[in-house]
Amino acid sequence: MPDFPATPVPSGYPRAVLFDLLTALLDSWTVWNRAAGTEAKGRAWRAEYLRRTYGCGAYQPYEQLVEEAAAAVGLPASAPAALEAHWDELPAWDGARELLQALRPHCLLGVVTNCSARLGHRAAGLLGVDWDVVVTSEEAGFYKPDPRPYALALARLQVAPADAAFVAGSGYDLFGTSKVGMRTYWHNRVGLSLPEGAPQPERVSPRLEEAQPWLARFHAG
């Protein structure tokens, strides 16, 4: 990770806030479940997909992993097709747009997402934010929680890890952000368990609204 000069900020905010996209800001669970047919099938499919992405490290085509995961849990090829067909309908979690609007005057804003470049940039565009950086696993060459996607976003912003915060949607992000040196807020919307061996987040909440006061005091004191 290159050394970047510290730049004073006019408040307690970090210079940059990076976000997981498909779990922290967007409710991808609903669209996966709809494509699978039931919540139980959608969760099983999503779990198998996550196992494959977290296990493969170096980038393999996102769409391929989604299709392989569907087949592994007994879903037909129509399920991945339905997921992509409804991709532009991914809803934002309550409070997501409001948080981004509140941070925009104070911080650089970015996304680090386990996705193809094609679908990742489409999903990022759903939030109506002029992002300062969007990094997909395809562009980084590795899936999170490998530290390289996070480091690439910081390098593009020219922001040191100590001057950046990460808002995670999955506990697995904590493996990567801890290696890079970013303090992390876990938006644990659906009540996931902390993965075995994962570092503790600095804050954890099922609500995004609680991230804003934490970020406003990021450099306080």
PDB file of C-alpha atoms in Angstrom:
ATOM      1  CA  MET A   1       0.000   0.000   0.000  1.00  0.00           C
ATOM      2  CA  PRO A   2       1.604   3.346  -1.008  1.00  0.00           C
ATOM      3  CA  ASP A   3       2.026   6.103   1.559  1.00  0.00           C
ATOM      4  CA  PHE A   4      -0.259   9.069   1.010  1.00  0.00           C
ATOM      5  CA  PRO A   5       0.199  12.402   2.748  1.00  0.00           C
ATOM      6  CA  ALA A   6      -2.294  13.104   5.491  1.00  0.00           C
ATOM      7  CA  THR A   7      -4.716  15.831   4.493  1.00  0.00           C
ATOM      8  CA  PRO A   8      -6.495  17.782   7.238  1.00  0.00           C
ATOM      9  CA  VAL A   9     -10.275  17.602   7.156  1.00  0.00           C
ATOM     10  CA  PRO A  10     -12.584  20.400   8.388  1.00  0.00           C
ATOM     11  CA  SER A  11     -14.453  18.071  10.753  1.00  0.00           C
ATOM     12  CA  GLY A  12     -14.225  14.697  12.393  1.00  0.00           C
ATOM     13  CA  TYR A  13     -15.153  12.917   9.163  1.00  0.00           C
ATOM     14  CA  PRO A  14     -12.724  10.609   7.352  1.00  0.00           C
ATOM     15  CA  ARG A  15     -11.444  11.764   3.981  1.00  0.00           C
ATOM     16  CA  ALA A  16     -13.156   8.826   2.282  1.00  0.00           C
ATOM     17  CA  VAL A  17     -15.893   6.318   3.016  1.00  0.00           C
ATOM     18  CA  LEU A  18     -15.929   3.089   1.017  1.00  0.00           C
ATOM     19  CA  PHE A  19     -18.971   0.828   0.880  1.00  0.00           C
ATOM     20  CA  ASP A  20     -19.788  -2.745   0.150  1.00  0.00           C
ATOM     21  CA  LEU A  21     -22.501  -2.386  -2.479  1.00  0.00           C
ATOM     22  CA  LEU A  22     -24.702  -5.429  -2.863  1.00  0.00           C
ATOM     23  CA  THR A  23     -25.259  -6.093   0.844  1.00  0.00           C
ATOM     24  CA  ALA A  24     -24.501  -2.858   2.723  1.00  0.00           C
ATOM     25  CA  LEU A  25     -26.316  -0.392   0.443  1.00  0.00           C
ATOM     26  CA  LEU A  26     -28.570  -2.501  -1.787  1.00  0.00           C
ATOM     27  CA  ASP A  27     -31.005  -5.223  -0.768  1.00  0.00           C
ATOM     28  CA  SER A  28     -29.767  -7.895  -3.139  1.00  0.00           C
ATOM     29  CA  TRP A  29     -31.248 -10.592  -0.890  1.00  0.00           C
ATOM     30  CA  THR A  30     -34.779  -9.823  -2.096  1.00  0.00           C
ATOM     31  CA  VAL A  31     -33.858 -10.093  -5.770  1.00  0.00           C
ATOM     32  CA  TRP A  32     -31.885 -13.333  -5.280  1.00  0.00           C
ATOM     33  CA  ASN A  33     -34.808 -14.868  -3.367  1.00  0.00           C
ATOM     34  CA  ARG A  34     -37.295 -13.834  -6.042  1.00  0.00           C
ATOM     35  CA  ALA A  35     -35.101 -15.303  -8.783  1.00  0.00           C
ATOM     36  CA  ALA A  36     -34.772 -18.560  -6.822  1.00  0.00           C
ATOM     37  CA  GLY A  37     -38.484 -18.847  -6.136  1.00  0.00           C
ATOM     38  CA  THR A  38     -38.393 -18.894  -2.322  1.00  0.00           C
ATOM     39  CA  GLU A  39     -36.393 -17.291   0.462  1.00  0.00           C
ATOM     40  CA  ALA A  40     -34.970 -20.647   1.540  1.00  0.00           C
ATOM     41  CA  LYS A  41     -33.759 -21.471  -1.976  1.00  0.00           C
ATOM     42  CA  GLY A  42     -32.410 -17.960  -2.426  1.00  0.00           C
ATOM     43  CA  ARG A  43     -30.421 -18.125   0.792  1.00  0.00           C
ATOM     44  CA  ALA A  44     -28.978 -21.523  -0.079  1.00  0.00           C
ATOM     45  CA  TRP A  45     -27.979 -20.239  -3.518  1.00  0.00           C
ATOM     46  CA  ARG A  46     -26.450 -17.086  -2.094  1.00  0.00           C
ATOM     47  CA  ALA A  47     -24.513 -19.066   0.532  1.00  0.00           C
ATOM     48  CA  GLU A  48     -23.074 -21.350  -2.141  1.00  0.00           C
ATOM     49  CA  TYR A  49     -22.150 -18.382  -4.325  1.00  0.00           C
ATOM     50  CA  LEU A  50     -20.413 -16.672  -1.382  1.00  0.00           C
ATOM     51  CA  ARG A  51     -18.513 -19.851  -0.556  1.00  0.00           C
ATOM     52  CA  ARG A  52     -17.202 -19.928  -4.107  1.00  0.00           C
ATOM     53  CA  THR A  53     -16.219 -16.254  -4.312  1.00  0.00           C
ATOM     54  CA  TYR A  54     -14.541 -16.160  -0.915  1.00  0.00           C
ATOM     55  CA  GLY A  55     -12.723 -19.367  -1.732  1.00  0.00           C
ATOM     56  CA  CYS A  56     -11.451 -18.627  -5.232  1.00  0.00           C
ATOM     57  CA  GLY A  57      -9.425 -15.483  -4.452  1.00  0.00           C
ATOM     58  CA  ALA A  58      -8.264 -14.518  -7.946  1.00  0.00           C
ATOM     59  CA  TYR A  59     -11.119 -13.295 -10.097  1.00  0.00           C
ATOM     60  CA  GLN A  60     -13.245 -15.779 -11.962  1.00  0.00           C
ATOM     61  CA  PRO A  61     -16.215 -14.468 -13.964  1.00  0.00           C
ATOM     62  CA  TYR A  62     -18.933 -13.369 -11.560  1.00  0.00           C
ATOM     63  CA  GLU A  63     -21.755 -14.529 -13.796  1.00  0.00           C
ATOM     64  CA  GLN A  64     -20.118 -17.960 -14.081  1.00  0.00           C
ATOM     65  CA  LEU A  65     -19.887 -18.353 -10.300  1.00  0.00           C
ATOM     66  CA  VAL A  66     -23.537 -17.336  -9.917  1.00  0.00           C
ATOM     67  CA  GLU A  67     -24.573 -19.955 -12.485  1.00  0.00           C
ATOM     68  CA  GLU A  68     -22.390 -22.666 -10.930  1.00  0.00           C
ATOM     69  CA  ALA A  69     -23.782 -21.939  -7.472  1.00  0.00           C
ATOM     70  CA  ALA A  70     -27.353 -22.154  -8.757  1.00  0.00           C
ATOM     71  CA  ALA A  71     -26.685 -25.537 -10.346  1.00  0.00           C
ATOM     72  CA  ALA A  72     -24.951 -26.791  -7.191  1.00  0.00           C
ATOM     73  CA  VAL A  73     -28.055 -26.175  -5.059  1.00  0.00           C
ATOM     74  CA  GLY A  74     -30.433 -27.613  -7.646  1.00  0.00           C
ATOM     75  CA  LEU A  75     -31.790 -24.448  -9.231  1.00  0.00           C
ATOM     76  CA  PRO A  76     -32.547 -24.306 -12.962  1.00  0.00           C
ATOM     77  CA  ALA A  77     -30.696 -22.054 -15.406  1.00  0.00           C
ATOM     78  CA  SER A  78     -33.724 -19.765 -15.352  1.00  0.00           C
ATOM     79  CA  ALA A  79     -32.734 -18.569 -11.851  1.00  0.00           C
ATOM     80  CA  PRO A  80     -29.469 -16.813 -12.843  1.00  0.00           C
ATOM     81  CA  ALA A  81     -31.258 -15.454 -15.922  1.00  0.00           C
ATOM     82  CA  ALA A  82     -33.999 -14.011 -13.696  1.00  0.00           C
ATOM     83  CA  LEU A  83     -31.408 -12.479 -11.361  1.00  0.00           C
ATOM     84  CA  GLU A  84     -29.803 -10.582 -14.213  1.00  0.00           C
ATOM     85  CA  ALA A  85     -33.160  -9.644 -15.719  1.00  0.00           C
ATOM     86  CA  HIS A  86     -34.135  -7.927 -12.473  1.00  0.00           C
ATOM     87  CA  TRP A  87     -30.671  -6.521 -11.708  1.00  0.00           C
ATOM     88  CA  ASP A  88     -31.727  -2.924 -12.282  1.00  0.00           C
ATOM     89  CA  GLU A  89     -34.507  -3.377  -9.727  1.00  0.00           C
ATOM     90  CA  LEU A  90     -32.117  -3.904  -6.788  1.00  0.00           C
ATOM     91  CA  PRO A  91     -33.682  -1.757  -4.039  1.00  0.00           C
ATOM     92  CA  ALA A  92     -31.655   0.450  -1.718  1.00  0.00           C
ATOM     93  CA  TRP A  93     -31.885  -0.287   1.989  1.00  0.00           C
ATOM     94  CA  ASP A  94     -33.774   2.284   4.040  1.00  0.00           C
ATOM     95  CA  GLY A  95     -31.405   5.091   4.923  1.00  0.00           C
ATOM     96  CA  ALA A  96     -28.839   4.348   2.203  1.00  0.00           C
ATOM     97  CA  ARG A  97     -29.482   7.364  -0.006  1.00  0.00           C
ATOM     98  CA  GLU A  98     -29.902   9.618   3.012  1.00  0.00           C
ATOM     99  CA  LEU A  99     -26.547   8.530   4.438  1.00  0.00           C
ATOM    100  CA  LEU A 100     -24.777   9.105   1.127  1.00  0.00           C
ATOM    101  CA  GLN A 101     -26.315  12.563   0.793  1.00  0.00           C
ATOM    102  CA  ALA A 102     -25.259  13.446   4.343  1.00  0.00           C
ATOM    103  CA  LEU A 103     -21.675  12.329   3.695  1.00  0.00           C
ATOM    104  CA  ARG A 104     -21.282  13.883   0.233  1.00  0.00           C
ATOM    105  CA  PRO A 105     -20.262  17.382   1.479  1.00  0.00           C
ATOM    106  CA  HIS A 106     -17.616  15.920   3.799  1.00  0.00           C
ATOM    107  CA  CYS A 107     -16.088  12.799   2.245  1.00  0.00           C
ATOM    108  CA  LEU A 108     -14.994  11.122  -0.923  1.00  0.00           C
ATOM    109  CA  LEU A 109     -17.360   8.226  -1.598  1.00  0.00           C
ATOM    110  CA  GLY A 110     -16.553   4.880  -3.178  1.00  0.00           C
ATOM    111  CA  VAL A 111     -17.686   1.309  -3.712  1.00  0.00           C
ATOM    112  CA  VAL A 112     -15.703  -1.916  -3.433  1.00  0.00           C
ATOM    113  CA  THR A 113     -17.858  -4.787  -4.651  1.00  0.00           C
ATOM    114  CA  ASN A 114     -17.554  -8.471  -5.480  1.00  0.00           C
ATOM    115  CA  CYS A 115     -19.033  -8.289  -8.941  1.00  0.00           C
ATOM    116  CA  SER A 116     -18.244  -8.072 -12.624  1.00  0.00           C
ATOM    117  CA  ALA A 117     -17.427  -4.600 -13.921  1.00  0.00           C
ATOM    118  CA  ARG A 118     -20.530  -4.653 -16.093  1.00  0.00           C
ATOM    119  CA  LEU A 119     -22.998  -5.475 -13.322  1.00  0.00           C
ATOM    120  CA  GLY A 120     -21.116  -3.679 -10.549  1.00  0.00           C
ATOM    121  CA  HIS A 121     -21.198  -0.305 -12.264  1.00  0.00           C
ATOM    122  CA  ARG A 122     -24.864  -0.791 -13.164  1.00  0.00           C
ATOM    123  CA  ALA A 123     -25.717  -1.516  -9.537  1.00  0.00           C
ATOM    124  CA  ALA A 124     -23.670   1.434  -8.264  1.00  0.00           C
ATOM    125  CA  GLY A 125     -25.621   3.700 -10.603  1.00  0.00           C
ATOM    126  CA  LEU A 126     -28.903   2.774  -8.925  1.00  0.00           C
ATOM    127  CA  LEU A 127     -28.080   4.915  -5.891  1.00  0.00           C
ATOM    128  CA  GLY A 128     -27.934   8.209  -7.790  1.00  0.00           C
ATOM    129  CA  VAL A 129     -24.514   9.129  -6.399  1.00  0.00           C
ATOM    130  CA  ASP A 130     -21.617  10.681  -8.278  1.00  0.00           C
ATOM    131  CA  TRP A 131     -19.124   8.137  -6.935  1.00  0.00           C
ATOM    132  CA  ASP A 132     -15.488   9.150  -6.649  1.00  0.00           C
ATOM    133  CA  VAL A 133     -14.426   5.557  -7.259  1.00  0.00           C
ATOM    134  CA  VAL A 134     -16.092   2.231  -8.049  1.00  0.00           C
ATOM    135  CA  VAL A 135     -13.893  -0.863  -7.826  1.00  0.00           C
ATOM    136  CA  THR A 136     -15.214  -4.280  -8.796  1.00  0.00           C
ATOM    137  CA  SER A 137     -13.491  -7.581  -8.173  1.00  0.00           C
ATOM    138  CA  GLU A 138     -13.094  -7.956 -11.924  1.00  0.00           C
ATOM    139  CA  GLU A 139     -11.142  -4.690 -12.144  1.00  0.00           C
ATOM    140  CA  ALA A 140      -9.043  -5.551  -9.084  1.00  0.00           C
ATOM    141  CA  GLY A 141      -8.386  -9.101 -10.303  1.00  0.00           C
ATOM    142  CA  PHE A 142      -9.380 -10.581  -6.933  1.00  0.00           C
ATOM    143  CA  TYR A 143     -12.492 -11.108  -4.885  1.00  0.00           C
ATOM    144  CA  LYS A 144     -12.887  -9.639  -1.437  1.00  0.00           C
ATOM    145  CA  PRO A 145     -11.814 -10.263   1.258  1.00  0.00           C
ATOM    146  CA  ASP A 146      -8.457 -10.282  -0.511  1.00  0.00           C
ATOM    147  CA  PRO A 147      -7.029  -6.866   0.447  1.00  0.00           C
ATOM    148  CA  ARG A 148      -6.284  -5.841  -3.149  1.00  0.00           C
ATOM    149  CA  PRO A 149      -9.753  -4.533  -4.102  1.00  0.00           C
ATOM    150  CA  TYR A 150      -9.829  -2.254  -1.038  1.00  0.00           C
ATOM    151  CA  ALA A 151      -6.243  -1.131  -1.639  1.00  0.00           C
ATOM    152  CA  LEU A 152      -7.008  -0.329  -5.281  1.00  0.00           C
ATOM    153  CA  ALA A 153      -9.890   1.946  -4.274  1.00  0.00           C
ATOM    154  CA  LEU A 154      -7.687   3.774  -1.762  1.00  0.00           C
ATOM    155  CA  ALA A 155      -4.901   4.128  -4.325  1.00  0.00           C
ATOM    156  CA  ARG A 156      -7.273   5.620  -6.894  1.00  0.00           C
ATOM    157  CA  LEU A 157      -8.523   8.104  -4.299  1.00  0.00           C
ATOM    158  CA  GLN A 158      -4.990   8.752  -2.988  1.00  0.00           C
ATOM    159  CA  VAL A 159      -6.254   8.301   0.557  1.00  0.00           C
ATOM    160  CA  ALA A 160      -4.381   6.520   3.332  1.00  0.00           C
ATOM    161  CA  PRO A 161      -6.193   3.650   5.114  1.00  0.00           C
ATOM    162  CA  ALA A 162      -6.202   5.578   8.397  1.00  0.00           C
ATOM    163  CA  ASP A 163      -8.140   8.388   6.683  1.00  0.00           C
ATOM    164  CA  ALA A 164     -10.813   6.059   5.289  1.00  0.00           C
ATOM    165  CA  ALA A 165     -13.742   4.132   6.729  1.00  0.00           C
ATOM    166  CA  PHE A 166     -15.458   1.076   5.317  1.00  0.00           C
ATOM    167  CA  VAL A 167     -19.154   0.225   5.615  1.00  0.00           C
ATOM    168  CA  ALA A 168     -19.452  -3.546   5.245  1.00  0.00           C
ATOM    169  CA  GLY A 169     -22.503  -5.634   4.500  1.00  0.00           C
ATOM    170  CA  SER A 170     -20.845  -8.975   5.185  1.00  0.00           C
ATOM    171  CA  GLY A 171     -18.688 -10.038   8.084  1.00  0.00           C
ATOM    172  CA  TYR A 172     -16.202 -11.449   5.584  1.00  0.00           C
ATOM    173  CA  ASP A 173     -15.242  -7.899   4.618  1.00  0.00           C
ATOM    174  CA  LEU A 174     -13.658  -7.601   8.056  1.00  0.00           C
ATOM    175  CA  PHE A 175     -10.856  -9.956   7.046  1.00  0.00           C
ATOM    176  CA  GLY A 176      -9.889  -7.657   4.188  1.00  0.00           C
ATOM    177  CA  THR A 177     -10.405  -4.259   5.799  1.00  0.00           C
ATOM    178  CA  SER A 178      -8.366  -5.286   8.835  1.00  0.00           C
ATOM    179  CA  LYS A 179      -5.452  -6.287   6.589  1.00  0.00           C
ATOM    180  CA  VAL A 180      -5.598  -2.957   4.772  1.00  0.00           C
ATOM    181  CA  GLY A 181      -5.957  -1.011   8.026  1.00  0.00           C
ATOM    182  CA  MET A 182      -9.424   0.502   7.613  1.00  0.00           C
ATOM    183  CA  ARG A 183     -11.828   0.972  10.498  1.00  0.00           C
ATOM    184  CA  THR A 184     -15.110  -0.753   9.692  1.00  0.00           C
ATOM    185  CA  TYR A 185     -18.806  -0.317  10.386  1.00  0.00           C
ATOM    186  CA  TRP A 186     -20.791  -3.499   9.774  1.00  0.00           C
ATOM    187  CA  HIS A 187     -24.320  -2.866   8.504  1.00  0.00           C
ATOM    188  CA  ASN A 188     -25.594  -6.293   9.510  1.00  0.00           C
ATOM    189  CA  ARG A 189     -29.096  -5.850   8.150  1.00  0.00           C
ATOM    190  CA  VAL A 190     -30.174  -9.489   8.075  1.00  0.00           C
ATOM    191  CA  GLY A 191     -28.534 -10.636  11.328  1.00  0.00           C
ATOM    192  CA  LEU A 192     -25.642 -12.689   9.969  1.00  0.00           C
ATOM    193  CA  SER A 193     -23.171 -14.330  12.336  1.00  0.00           C
ATOM    194  CA  LEU A 194     -19.622 -13.047  12.494  1.00  0.00           C
ATOM    195  CA  PRO A 195     -17.506 -15.500  10.469  1.00  0.00           C
ATOM    196  CA  GLU A 196     -15.168 -17.652  12.513  1.00  0.00           C
ATOM    197  CA  GLY A 197     -11.844 -15.899  13.023  1.00  0.00           C
ATOM    198  CA  ALA A 198     -13.045 -12.557  11.663  1.00  0.00           C
ATOM    199  CA  PRO A 199     -11.880  -9.400  13.483  1.00  0.00           C
ATOM    200  CA  GLN A 200     -14.561  -7.482  15.335  1.00  0.00           C
ATOM    201  CA  PRO A 201     -15.982  -4.414  13.561  1.00  0.00           C
ATOM    202  CA  GLU A 202     -15.640  -1.069  15.287  1.00  0.00           C
ATOM    203  CA  ARG A 203     -19.422  -0.702  15.116  1.00  0.00           C
ATOM    204  CA  VAL A 204     -22.185  -3.131  14.147  1.00  0.00           C
ATOM    205  CA  SER A 205     -25.857  -2.317  13.612  1.00  0.00           C
ATOM    206  CA  PRO A 206     -28.844  -3.500  11.568  1.00  0.00           C
ATOM    207  CA  ARG A 207     -29.396   0.133  10.586  1.00  0.00           C
ATOM    208  CA  LEU A 208     -27.437   2.437   8.306  1.00  0.00           C
ATOM    209  CA  GLU A 209     -28.622   5.537  10.155  1.00  0.00           C
ATOM    210  CA  GLU A 210     -26.204   4.832  12.991  1.00  0.00           C
ATOM    211  CA  ALA A 211     -23.195   5.025  10.657  1.00  0.00           C
ATOM    212  CA  GLN A 212     -23.478   8.798  10.146  1.00  0.00           C
ATOM    213  CA  PRO A 213     -22.786   9.894  13.746  1.00  0.00           C
ATOM    214  CA  TRP A 214     -19.928   7.391  13.968  1.00  0.00           C
ATOM    215  CA  LEU A 215     -18.398   8.800  10.781  1.00  0.00           C
ATOM    216  CA  ALA A 216     -18.923  12.399  11.936  1.00  0.00           C
ATOM    217  CA  ARG A 217     -16.752  11.639  14.989  1.00  0.00           C
ATOM    218  CA  PHE A 218     -14.253   9.494  13.089  1.00  0.00           C
ATOM    219  CA  HIS A 219     -11.307  11.793  13.847  1.00  0.00           C
ATOM    220  CA  ALA A 220     -12.789  13.440  16.925  1.00  0.00           C
ATOM    221  CA  GLY A 221     -10.615  13.616  19.993  1.00  0.00           C
TER     222      GLY A 221
END
